[in-house]
Short mmCIF file of C-alpha atoms and ligand atoms in Angstrom, two decimals:
data_model
loop_
_atom_site.label_atom_id
_atom_site.label_comp_id
_atom_site.label_asym_id
_atom_site.label_seq_id
_atom_site.Cartn_x
_atom_site.Cartn_y
_atom_site.Cartn_z
CA MET Z 1 171.26 58.79 106.86
CA ASN Z 2 169.00 57.89 109.98
CA LEU Z 3 171.82 58.92 112.47
CA LEU Z 4 172.10 62.27 110.44
CA ILE Z 5 168.19 63.01 110.70
CA VAL Z 6 168.44 62.07 114.75
CA ILE Z 7 171.49 64.19 115.02
CA LEU Z 8 169.81 66.96 113.26
CA CYS Z 9 166.68 66.61 115.20
CA ILE Z 10 168.61 66.98 118.54
CA PHE Z 11 171.05 69.96 117.53
CA GLY Z 12 167.52 71.53 116.36
CA GLY Z 13 165.73 71.04 119.14
CA SER Z 14 168.23 72.41 121.28
CA ILE Z 15 168.43 75.32 119.71
CA LEU Z 16 164.67 75.56 119.80
CA LEU Z 17 165.17 75.02 123.64
CA LEU Z 18 167.71 77.58 124.26
CA PHE Z 19 166.82 80.35 122.07
CA LEU Z 20 162.89 80.59 121.98
CA PRO Z 21 161.55 83.27 124.16
CA PHE Z 22 160.75 81.26 127.37
CA LYS Z 23 161.80 83.48 130.34
CA GLY Z 24 159.92 81.34 133.62
CA ALA Z 25 160.99 83.44 136.24
CA HIS Z 26 157.29 84.66 137.07
CA SER Z 27 157.91 84.17 141.09
CA TYR Z 28 161.09 86.39 141.49
CA THR Z 29 159.50 89.74 142.30
CA GLN Z 30 161.92 92.53 143.37
CA PRO Z 31 160.53 93.69 146.85
CA ARG Z 32 160.95 97.14 148.27
CA PRO Z 33 161.85 98.13 151.98
CA GLU Z 34 158.72 98.66 154.29
CA LYS Z 35 160.50 100.62 156.50
CA ARG Z 36 163.09 103.37 156.46
CA ILE Z 37 166.60 102.39 157.51
CA HIS Z 38 168.59 104.43 160.34
CA GLU Z 39 172.31 105.56 158.30
CA GLY Z 40 173.67 105.11 161.63
CA ASP Z 41 172.89 101.47 161.64
CA VAL Z 42 175.03 100.95 158.78
CA VAL Z 43 178.12 99.16 159.63
CA LEU Z 44 180.47 101.90 158.26
CA SER Z 45 178.76 104.54 160.14
CA ARG Z 46 178.94 102.21 163.44
CA ARG Z 47 182.82 101.70 162.78
CA MET Z 48 183.08 105.70 163.30
CA LEU Z 49 181.89 105.53 166.88
CA ILE Z 50 184.63 106.41 169.11
CA PRO Z 51 184.74 103.73 171.64
CA GLY Z 52 184.01 105.51 175.55
CA SER Z 53 182.33 108.35 173.47
CA ASP Z 54 178.76 109.61 174.79
CA ALA Z 55 177.63 108.75 171.29
CA TYR Z 56 179.10 105.28 171.37
CA LYS Z 57 177.60 104.73 174.79
CA ALA Z 58 174.13 105.89 173.70
CA TYR Z 59 173.98 103.59 170.58
CA TYR Z 60 175.22 100.35 171.90
CA GLN Z 61 172.48 101.00 174.39
CA CYS Z 62 170.09 100.95 171.91
CA ARG Z 63 171.45 98.47 169.94
CA PRO Z 64 173.54 96.22 171.92
CA GLU Z 65 173.58 93.01 169.02
CA PHE Z 66 176.12 94.92 167.13
CA ARG Z 67 178.53 95.90 169.93
CA ASP Z 68 180.74 92.46 169.79
CA ALA Z 69 180.92 92.23 166.12
CA ASP Z 70 181.96 95.89 165.88
CA ASP Z 71 184.34 95.81 168.89
CA ARG Z 72 186.40 92.88 166.94
CA SER Z 73 186.35 94.63 163.74
CA ARG Z 74 188.06 97.97 165.87
CA LYS Z 75 190.76 95.57 167.05
CA THR Z 76 191.58 95.17 163.23
CA PRO Z 77 194.05 97.62 161.14
CA GLY Z 78 191.51 99.29 159.18
CA LEU Z 79 190.80 100.13 155.55
CA LEU Z 80 194.02 101.74 153.99
CA ASP Z 81 196.20 100.86 156.81
CA ARG Z 82 199.92 100.15 156.82
CA GLN Z 83 199.31 96.89 158.94
CA SER Z 84 196.47 95.61 156.92
CA ARG Z 85 196.97 92.46 154.66
CA PHE Z 86 196.88 93.81 151.36
CA PHE Z 87 199.08 97.04 152.23
CA HIS Z 88 200.39 98.42 149.10
CA ALA Z 89 201.95 101.96 148.85
CA GLU Z 90 201.14 103.18 145.73
CA THR Z 91 197.40 101.92 145.29
CA PHE Z 92 196.45 102.84 148.99
CA ALA Z 93 198.02 106.23 148.35
CA ALA Z 94 195.86 107.01 145.30
CA ALA Z 95 192.69 105.92 147.33
CA LYS Z 96 193.67 107.84 150.14
CA ALA Z 97 193.63 111.40 147.57
CA ASN Z 98 190.37 110.18 145.99
CA PHE Z 99 188.84 110.15 149.23
CA GLU Z 100 190.31 112.93 150.49
CA LEU Z 101 189.05 115.09 147.27
CA ILE Z 102 185.47 113.64 147.94
CA ASP Z 103 185.49 114.91 151.42
CA TYR Z 104 186.00 118.17 150.15
CA MET Z 105 183.27 117.48 147.63
CA GLY Z 106 181.04 117.18 150.56
CA ALA Z 107 180.47 120.88 150.78
CA LEU Z 108 179.14 121.20 147.44
CA THR Z 109 176.34 118.43 147.70
CA HIS Z 110 173.79 121.28 148.41
CA GLY Z 111 173.42 124.90 148.06
CA SER Z 112 170.65 127.32 147.12
CA LYS Z 113 169.03 127.65 143.98
CA SER Z 114 170.24 130.22 141.74
CA ALA Z 115 168.93 133.94 141.72
CA ASN Z 116 170.73 134.81 138.40
CA LEU Z 117 168.04 133.74 135.83
CA VAL Z 118 164.84 135.27 138.01
CA THR Z 119 165.10 138.00 135.86
CA SER Z 120 165.18 136.44 132.64
CA GLU Z 121 162.13 136.42 130.40
CA LEU Z 122 162.26 132.39 130.27
CA LEU Z 123 161.38 132.32 133.40
CA THR Z 124 157.80 131.48 134.93
CA ALA Z 125 157.79 132.33 138.66
CA GLU Z 126 161.61 131.56 139.67
CA ALA Z 127 162.31 128.54 137.62
CA LEU Z 128 162.89 128.00 134.27
CA LYS Z 129 159.91 126.33 132.74
CA VAL Z 130 160.98 123.15 131.70
CA ASN Z 131 159.85 120.19 129.45
CA PRO Z 132 160.52 117.10 131.71
CA ASN Z 133 160.86 114.85 128.53
CA LYS Z 134 163.34 117.06 126.88
CA THR Z 135 164.80 118.00 130.05
CA SER Z 136 165.43 114.42 131.12
CA ARG Z 137 166.99 113.76 127.35
CA PHE Z 138 169.31 116.56 127.92
CA ILE Z 139 170.56 115.31 131.49
CA SER Z 140 171.20 111.83 129.91
CA THR Z 141 173.21 112.93 127.02
CA TRP Z 142 175.31 115.31 128.89
CA LEU Z 143 176.22 112.64 131.75
CA LYS Z 144 176.74 109.77 129.10
CA LYS Z 145 179.07 112.15 127.26
CA THR Z 146 180.86 113.20 130.06
CA GLY Z 147 181.69 109.59 131.78
CA ALA Z 148 178.34 108.27 133.20
CA HIS Z 149 177.60 104.47 132.05
CA SER Z 150 173.83 104.91 132.49
CA VAL Z 151 171.17 107.61 133.84
CA GLY Z 152 167.64 107.22 135.04
CA PHE Z 153 164.71 108.96 136.51
CA THR Z 154 162.21 108.00 139.45
CA ARG Z 155 159.89 109.55 141.65
CA LEU Z 156 161.51 109.83 145.08
CA GLU Z 157 159.75 107.55 147.62
CA ASP Z 158 159.93 107.36 151.05
CA TYR Z 159 162.01 104.28 151.36
CA HIS Z 160 164.82 105.49 149.03
CA LEU Z 161 165.51 107.74 152.23
CA TYR Z 162 167.28 107.10 155.25
CA SER Z 163 165.55 107.70 158.12
CA HIS Z 164 168.14 109.63 160.19
CA LYS Z 165 171.49 110.69 159.35
CA GLY Z 166 174.06 108.57 160.88
CA ARG Z 167 177.61 110.17 160.25
CA GLY Z 168 179.04 113.80 161.02
CA PRO Z 169 177.81 116.64 162.74
CA HIS Z 170 174.12 116.26 161.82
CA SER Z 171 174.23 112.70 163.29
CA GLY Z 172 170.79 111.43 164.64
CA LYS Z 173 169.02 114.29 162.91
CA PRO Z 174 165.88 112.94 160.94
CA ILE Z 175 165.70 113.02 157.32
CA ILE Z 176 162.94 114.77 155.81
CA LYS Z 177 161.80 114.15 152.13
CA LYS Z 178 162.32 117.97 150.24
CA HIS Z 179 162.13 116.52 146.89
CA GLU Z 180 159.71 114.86 144.31
CA TYR Z 181 162.57 113.58 141.96
CA ALA Z 182 165.65 111.62 141.75
CA ILE Z 183 167.91 111.07 139.07
CA ALA Z 184 170.64 108.07 139.25
CA LEU Z 185 173.76 108.14 137.51
CA THR Z 186 176.15 104.67 137.14
CA VAL Z 187 179.96 104.91 136.33
CA GLU Z 188 181.65 101.69 135.25
CA MET Z 189 184.83 100.14 137.47
CA ASP Z 190 187.63 98.99 135.53
CA HIS Z 191 187.51 95.34 134.60
CA ARG Z 192 191.03 94.82 135.09
CA MET Z 193 191.63 96.76 138.16
CA MET Z 194 188.79 94.88 139.67
CA GLN Z 195 190.21 91.35 138.57
CA SER Z 196 193.03 91.94 141.49
CA SER Z 197 190.38 91.80 144.06
CA PRO Z 198 191.11 92.12 147.20
CA ARG Z 199 194.28 93.75 146.53
CA GLY Z 200 194.90 97.09 146.66
CA SER Z 201 193.86 98.20 142.96
CA THR Z 202 190.29 97.14 144.10
CA VAL Z 203 189.91 100.40 146.78
CA MET Z 204 192.07 102.82 144.37
CA GLU Z 205 189.47 101.62 141.49
CA SER Z 206 186.13 101.96 144.19
CA SER Z 207 187.69 105.44 145.41
CA GLU Z 208 188.42 106.39 141.53
CA GLN Z 209 184.70 105.89 140.66
CA TYR Z 210 183.14 107.49 143.76
CA LEU Z 211 184.95 110.52 142.89
CA GLN Z 212 183.95 110.41 139.08
CA SER Z 213 180.44 109.51 139.71
CA GLY Z 214 180.35 112.28 142.50
CA VAL Z 215 181.85 114.69 140.36
CA LEU Z 216 178.85 114.22 137.77
CA ALA Z 217 176.34 114.09 140.75
CA LEU Z 218 177.80 117.63 141.53
CA LYS Z 219 178.09 119.33 138.58
CA LEU Z 220 174.19 117.91 137.77
CA ALA Z 221 172.78 119.50 140.86
CA ALA Z 222 174.93 122.68 140.61
CA TRP Z 223 173.04 122.98 136.87
CA ILE Z 224 169.79 122.35 138.23
CA ARG Z 225 169.93 125.16 141.02
CA GLU Z 226 171.22 127.06 138.16
CA LEU Z 227 168.03 126.97 136.41
CA GLY Z 228 166.37 128.14 139.82
CA TYR Z 229 165.38 124.95 141.12
CA GLU Z 230 166.22 122.92 144.40
CA ALA Z 231 168.71 119.95 143.96
CA ARG Z 232 170.86 118.03 146.37
CA ALA Z 233 173.50 115.58 145.42
CA HIS Z 234 174.25 112.16 147.11
CA ILE Z 235 177.96 111.05 146.89
CA ASP Z 236 180.30 108.84 148.85
CA GLY Z 237 180.26 109.55 152.35
CA ASN Z 238 177.27 112.22 152.22
CA TYR Z 239 174.14 110.29 151.21
CA GLU Z 240 170.69 111.28 152.35
CA VAL Z 241 169.00 108.16 150.15
CA ILE Z 242 170.14 104.62 149.55
CA CYS Z 243 171.74 104.59 146.10
CA PRO Z 244 170.79 101.12 144.66
CA LEU Z 245 166.96 101.22 145.92
CA VAL Z 246 166.75 104.61 143.64
CA ALA Z 247 168.70 103.14 140.91
CA MET Z 248 166.72 100.13 140.94
CA ASP Z 249 163.51 101.89 140.59
CA ALA Z 250 164.99 104.43 138.13
CA GLY Z 251 165.14 101.31 135.92
CA LEU Z 252 169.07 100.67 136.00
CA GLY Z 253 168.89 97.34 137.41
CA THR Z 254 168.06 94.75 139.90
CA ILE Z 255 169.53 94.01 143.62
CA GLY Z 256 170.82 90.70 143.25
CA ARG Z 257 172.36 87.93 145.81
CA MET Z 258 175.09 90.01 146.74
CA GLY Z 259 173.16 93.13 147.73
CA LEU Z 260 174.45 95.47 144.69
CA LEU Z 261 172.81 96.70 141.88
CA MET Z 262 173.23 94.36 138.84
CA THR Z 263 173.02 96.59 135.75
CA PRO Z 264 172.04 94.89 132.26
CA ARG Z 265 175.54 95.58 130.67
CA LEU Z 266 177.82 95.67 133.65
CA GLY Z 267 176.35 93.77 136.45
CA PRO Z 268 177.69 95.06 140.03
CA ARG Z 269 180.61 96.62 138.00
CA ILE Z 270 179.71 100.24 138.57
CA ARG Z 271 179.30 102.86 141.31
CA ILE Z 272 175.97 104.86 141.88
CA SER Z 273 175.44 108.60 142.95
CA VAL Z 274 172.02 110.45 142.83
CA VAL Z 275 170.59 114.00 142.72
CA THR Z 276 167.11 114.40 144.32
CA THR Z 277 165.59 117.56 142.98
CA ASN Z 278 161.86 119.53 142.47
CA MET Z 279 162.60 120.12 138.92
CA PRO Z 280 160.16 118.09 136.99
CA VAL Z 281 162.03 114.99 135.39
CA SER Z 282 160.28 112.28 133.42
CA CYS Z 283 159.84 109.22 135.38
CA GLU Z 284 158.81 106.09 133.17
CA ASP Z 285 157.38 103.02 134.80
CA HIS Z 286 159.99 100.36 134.33
CA LYS Z 287 159.22 96.27 133.78
CA PRO Z 288 161.09 94.43 136.70
CA ASP Z 289 163.72 92.28 135.28
CA ARG Z 290 163.08 89.12 137.17
CA THR Z 291 165.30 86.92 135.06
CA THR Z 292 168.44 88.48 136.81
CA LEU Z 293 166.83 87.30 140.05
CA HIS Z 294 166.58 83.81 138.89
CA PHE Z 295 170.26 83.77 137.44
CA CYS Z 296 171.20 84.70 140.80
CA GLN Z 297 169.40 81.94 142.31
CA LEU Z 298 170.98 79.38 140.27
CA CYS Z 299 174.54 80.85 140.35
CA LYS Z 300 175.76 81.56 143.74
CA LYS Z 301 179.19 82.22 142.59
CA CYS Z 302 179.58 85.31 144.58
CA ALA Z 303 179.19 83.37 147.72
CA ARG Z 304 181.18 80.82 146.95
CA VAL Z 305 184.50 83.14 146.53
CA CYS Z 306 183.41 85.38 149.49
CA PRO Z 307 186.40 84.90 151.96
CA SER Z 308 184.22 85.65 154.95
CA ALA Z 309 181.01 83.77 154.06
CA ALA Z 310 179.27 87.05 154.14
CA ILE Z 311 176.87 86.15 151.07
CA PRO Z 312 173.92 83.60 151.95
CA GLU Z 313 174.49 80.50 149.63
CA GLY Z 314 170.53 79.49 150.01
CA PRO Z 315 167.22 80.77 148.40
CA ARG Z 316 165.83 84.06 149.33
CA GLU Z 317 164.41 84.02 152.69
CA ILE Z 318 161.92 86.20 154.24
CA ILE Z 319 163.52 89.12 155.83
CA GLU Z 320 161.38 91.79 157.72
CA GLY Z 321 158.32 90.44 155.32
CA GLN Z 322 160.09 90.25 152.27
CA GLU Z 323 161.91 87.59 150.28
CA ARG Z 324 165.19 89.04 149.60
CA TRP Z 325 169.16 87.59 150.06
CA GLN Z 326 170.93 89.83 152.87
CA ILE Z 327 174.56 89.80 153.04
CA ASN Z 328 176.16 89.46 156.64
CA SER Z 329 177.64 93.41 156.82
CA GLU Z 330 179.57 92.61 159.96
CA LYS Z 331 181.55 89.58 158.26
CA CYS Z 332 182.09 91.45 155.10
CA TYR Z 333 183.52 94.56 156.77
CA HIS Z 334 185.54 92.53 158.97
CA PHE Z 335 187.53 91.62 156.08
CA TRP Z 336 187.65 94.71 154.46
CA THR Z 337 189.25 96.12 157.82
CA THR Z 338 191.95 93.19 157.88
CA SER Z 339 192.95 93.58 154.30
CA GLY Z 340 192.50 97.29 154.08
CA THR Z 341 190.73 97.11 150.85
CA ASP Z 342 186.88 97.19 150.46
CA CYS Z 343 187.41 93.61 148.97
CA GLY Z 344 185.05 93.48 145.87
CA MET Z 345 185.71 90.02 145.37
CA CYS Z 346 182.16 89.05 144.70
CA MET Z 347 181.96 92.14 142.22
CA SER Z 348 184.74 90.49 140.28
CA ALA Z 349 183.61 86.78 140.09
CA CYS Z 350 179.96 87.77 139.11
CA PRO Z 351 179.37 86.36 135.76
CA PHE Z 352 177.68 89.90 134.89
CA SER Z 353 180.90 91.69 135.35
CA HIS Z 354 182.66 90.29 132.44
CA PRO Z 355 183.54 93.08 129.82
CA ASP Z 356 180.65 94.51 128.05
CA ASN Z 357 181.68 92.90 124.47
CA PRO Z 358 179.45 91.50 121.81
CA PHE Z 359 179.94 88.13 122.97
CA HIS Z 360 179.04 88.57 126.68
CA ARG Z 361 176.12 90.67 125.47
CA PHE Z 362 174.75 87.88 123.63
CA ILE Z 363 175.15 85.69 126.49
CA ARG Z 364 173.25 88.32 128.73
CA TRP Z 365 170.56 88.34 125.97
CA GLY Z 366 170.30 84.65 126.16
CA ILE Z 367 169.99 85.08 130.23
CA LYS Z 368 167.11 87.22 129.76
CA ASN Z 369 165.39 85.54 126.91
CA ASN Z 370 165.42 81.84 128.07
CA LEU Z 371 164.95 79.74 131.01
CA PHE Z 372 167.51 76.92 129.73
CA PHE Z 373 170.17 79.02 128.36
CA ARG Z 374 170.44 80.69 132.01
CA HIS Z 375 171.16 76.84 133.28
CA LEU Z 376 173.49 76.63 130.80
CA ALA Z 377 175.12 80.02 131.40
CA VAL Z 378 175.78 79.04 134.86
CA LYS Z 379 177.80 75.86 133.84
CA LEU Z 380 179.56 77.52 131.09
CA ASP Z 381 180.59 80.19 133.27
CA ASP Z 382 182.33 77.98 135.64
CA LEU Z 383 184.05 76.24 132.93
CA PHE Z 384 185.34 79.02 131.25
CA TYR Z 385 186.16 81.27 134.27
CA GLY Z 386 186.56 78.60 136.77
CA ARG Z 387 183.96 77.83 140.23
CA LYS Z 388 186.41 80.38 142.23
CA PRO Z 389 188.33 82.49 139.94
CA ALA Z 390 192.02 82.96 140.73
CA ILE Z 391 192.88 86.41 142.08
CA LYS Z 392 195.11 88.03 139.57
CA PRO Z 393 198.36 89.99 140.40
CA LEU Z 394 198.00 93.66 140.26
CA PRO Z 395 198.43 95.08 137.18
CA ASP Z 396 202.13 96.04 136.60
CA TRP Z 397 201.81 99.57 136.13
CA THR Z 398 200.56 99.90 139.57
CA GLY Z 399 204.03 99.15 141.14
CA ILE Z 400 206.32 102.24 140.45
CA ARG Z 401 208.70 101.54 143.73
CA GLU Z 402 212.20 100.58 142.66
CA ARG Z 403 212.90 96.80 142.91
S1 SF4 M 1 177.97 86.04 141.43
FE1 SF4 M 1 175.71 85.03 140.74
S2 SF4 M 1 174.53 85.13 142.25
FE2 SF4 M 1 175.92 86.65 142.67
S3 SF4 M 1 175.54 88.35 141.98
FE3 SF4 M 1 176.45 87.84 140.42
S4 SF4 M 1 175.06 86.57 139.10
FE4 SF4 M 1 174.20 86.76 141.20
S1 SF4 M 2 183.24 92.33 149.45
FE1 SF4 M 2 184.52 90.77 149.87
S2 SF4 M 2 184.04 90.00 151.78
FE2 SF4 M 2 182.25 91.51 151.07
S3 SF4 M 2 180.82 90.16 150.47
FE3 SF4 M 2 182.10 90.38 148.58
S4 SF4 M 2 183.27 88.82 148.56
FE4 SF4 M 2 182.52 89.33 150.77
#
């Protein structure tokens, strides 16, 4: 009888310990950059510089610290290259097809506001008078009905914008803040496709969701212009804003150890697009989620699985005056250009990337709610999914060649 009472007490105590609301993550604040980033400093932009060209010489004269790493990466086969380690004809061709479409879409990111509505009796001055709350609800519902996973609104801040363009014909041109508001949207990346990271299904799925999120952003920007306001879509290869920062301030997630936006229901398994505009939308203040950062502090799984050791395993460090993690983009990109895909092993292994089903929703609730549950969840994830989850073969349907 006494033993039974002791067992019941231990059981009851454990339940209380794990389920009482006790977040215990006060010190985990989310920093915002103090200065704007030049898009030309982003590793993808640097890789586009042609060796020997005037732009190449000028850039590395100013930033000699990047030259060796970039030149090393130039010797690798490159993204989606036939000689790359994970070359796979069907998935690579699908990714190339998606990126080709995305390239065409670049011309649609901006445009003039429509003159059609100017004569309408609904208009005041030149634009349709809108109620920010109702407009935001319309946008959110419309985008979710047509493929978005989440939608958020924020005031556009200076630090959301790159300081200068770093690619294409306008490279080097300063980016001026023209709009007051930003709308961020996310789309889900397929769980199974990402489980084969870093194989070809990763880059096929990334390109697919860059395309889908880009289509949503383009149609939203066109809709806003149709109502008589200015709008610019920020899509893959055509950004003036840093999407994860905008999405974070729009309340869609937190930026974790691997440097990606961690959303509450899909973790980093998303792609983001943004629309900036002068049309008034409803921007609420969002409570920062410190618990995800604390979970990242405990977890480290992305750092463990990263094949290029690009993700730091230690605690956050003070970088340019702010406490945060910073990945080594050069190492990460070098792996991409060797493997031919955009890898995604960190995203695939992250405990927040598991399918959004009732069981995982319960675990995520526990992680948010209780400090001790968070510790337990890290251990359980290692136990059930492995400390270094195995890479799955490509989904069967992706191989269409005759064997
Ligand atoms: S794998 Fe773990 S440490 Fe890395 S981002 Fe996900 S939760 Fe954070
Ligand atoms: S994408 Fe791959 S190489 Fe890059 S940080 Fe993630 S796991 Fe590492």
